[in-house]
């Protein structure tokens, strides 16, 4: 509850999802907490939808099942009323905003996209209707109802601490306030580490915006984090969401405090698209190479924590030297088949970057020769092959640059560096 009281909705939603997987709610107290967290994030339409779906009376009645519900009764009631007031305000504002642009029905084409936009425009009005007479009677009956009996219940609780912390607790026979605070901080940090040590449960899923994730994308992200340790070639077929997978990996590392300094390299035509998707879908704001700061002070521009840049701009000599001096937690390269030649400035730029995690995105990693694959693998796993000659001898057929010498051996190699989903595989 401290996160709700401090109005920190992201950890509230994250741990709400984690606990609802393990405990069955008595009524709709989980929906009450979710509605408040969404409202705290400014997502008033979604919060109003939950209040409308379950009813204010049911949500208020569920307060008794929430920890500290009786003590925070007025706080919960206040948030439910605030959601209803905001919904009513938005409902009354809708006709004013749309009246000026009204067009006679006979002159409006009715195609599928316009029908969809009309449905979205009218959604707030449907979700924010005012209280009904039945709601008023229910609230009145609740106010006149006798208080429920209270019972004193004792639940056994056992806490298992690490040996080092357990020893410190045993030695602190007469702890003062400073000692109590230090031990509390240690226990808190230990709990956080226990929660974050595994990647089986993705923290980013409940806080994405407008992202319809598929099971193969979730599995791909888990593999990137657990099996490939953040260095992988994402080679899904076109249209299967490589950008979404890369964004989920980025967001997961950010939430876990594992990535602060991030660089995304794309073709010039995709810089704006990447910036928009990172901001709207993942709440990750990035500077771009189109900003004036790049021309005014290149050193300050590249020192920013999150940058999306055209690879054509970044490879220029005056910028490449500045990039090579940065320490990056995560580098993402879109259209990575442009790195297929080690002699190009693109490949040399990515090779010189100091990076912990590296995601290469390409639907066609091999176009002309398996040597292109060798060049990409050298970026992901430096030193995996001593020389190109060794790779040719082990994996390539003489005179046939696209034909593997041993297909099974090549598959084993690719399993360690590449994830590829195809439309035929995931639809089965």
mmCIF file with all atom_site columns, C-alpha atoms in Angstrom, residues 160-172 182-183 186-187 190:
data_model
loop_
_atom_site.group_PDB
_atom_site.id
_atom_site.type_symbol
_atom_site.label_atom_id
_atom_site.label_alt_id
_atom_site.label_comp_id
_atom_site.label_asym_id
_atom_site.label_entity_id
_atom_site.label_seq_id
_atom_site.pdbx_PDB_ins_code
_atom_site.Cartn_x
_atom_site.Cartn_y
_atom_site.Cartn_z
_atom_site.occupancy
_atom_site.B_iso_or_equiv
_atom_site.pdbx_formal_charge
_atom_site.auth_seq_id
_atom_site.auth_comp_id
_atom_site.auth_asym_id
_atom_site.auth_atom_id
_atom_site.pdbx_PDB_model_num
ATOM 1  C CA . UNK A 1 160 ? 13.849 -16.900 6.305  1.00 0.00 ? 160 UNK A CA 1
ATOM 2  C CA . UNK A 1 161 ? 16.799 -14.529 5.976  1.00 0.00 ? 161 UNK A CA 1
ATOM 3  C CA . UNK A 1 162 ? 20.229 -15.038 4.380  1.00 0.00 ? 162 UNK A CA 1
ATOM 4  C CA . UNK A 1 163 ? 22.925 -16.250 6.755  1.00 0.00 ? 163 UNK A CA 1
ATOM 5  C CA . UNK A 1 164 ? 24.851 -12.972 6.695  1.00 0.00 ? 164 UNK A CA 1
ATOM 6  C CA . UNK A 1 165 ? 21.787 -10.910 7.571  1.00 0.00 ? 165 UNK A CA 1
ATOM 7  C CA . UNK A 1 166 ? 20.655 -13.459 10.157 1.00 0.00 ? 166 UNK A CA 1
ATOM 8  C CA . UNK A 1 167 ? 24.039 -13.128 11.886 1.00 0.00 ? 167 UNK A CA 1
ATOM 9  C CA . UNK A 1 168 ? 23.755 -9.363  12.019 1.00 0.00 ? 168 UNK A CA 1
ATOM 10 C CA . UNK A 1 169 ? 20.290 -9.618  13.537 1.00 0.00 ? 169 UNK A CA 1
ATOM 11 C CA . UNK A 1 170 ? 21.558 -12.020 16.195 1.00 0.00 ? 170 UNK A CA 1
ATOM 12 C CA . UNK A 1 171 ? 24.421 -9.692  17.142 1.00 0.00 ? 171 UNK A CA 1
ATOM 13 C CA . UNK A 1 172 ? 22.115 -6.677  17.434 1.00 0.00 ? 172 UNK A CA 1
ATOM 14 C CA . UNK A 1 182 ? 20.274 -0.283  8.604  1.00 0.00 ? 182 UNK A CA 1
ATOM 15 C CA . UNK A 1 183 ? 18.790 -3.744  9.084  1.00 0.00 ? 183 UNK A CA 1
ATOM 16 C CA . UNK A 1 186 ? 19.239 -4.644  4.180  1.00 0.00 ? 186 UNK A CA 1
ATOM 17 C CA . UNK A 1 187 ? 16.040 -6.663  4.385  1.00 0.00 ? 187 UNK A CA 1
ATOM 18 C CA . UNK A 1 190 ? 17.412 -8.474  -0.192 1.00 0.00 ? 190 UNK A CA 1
#
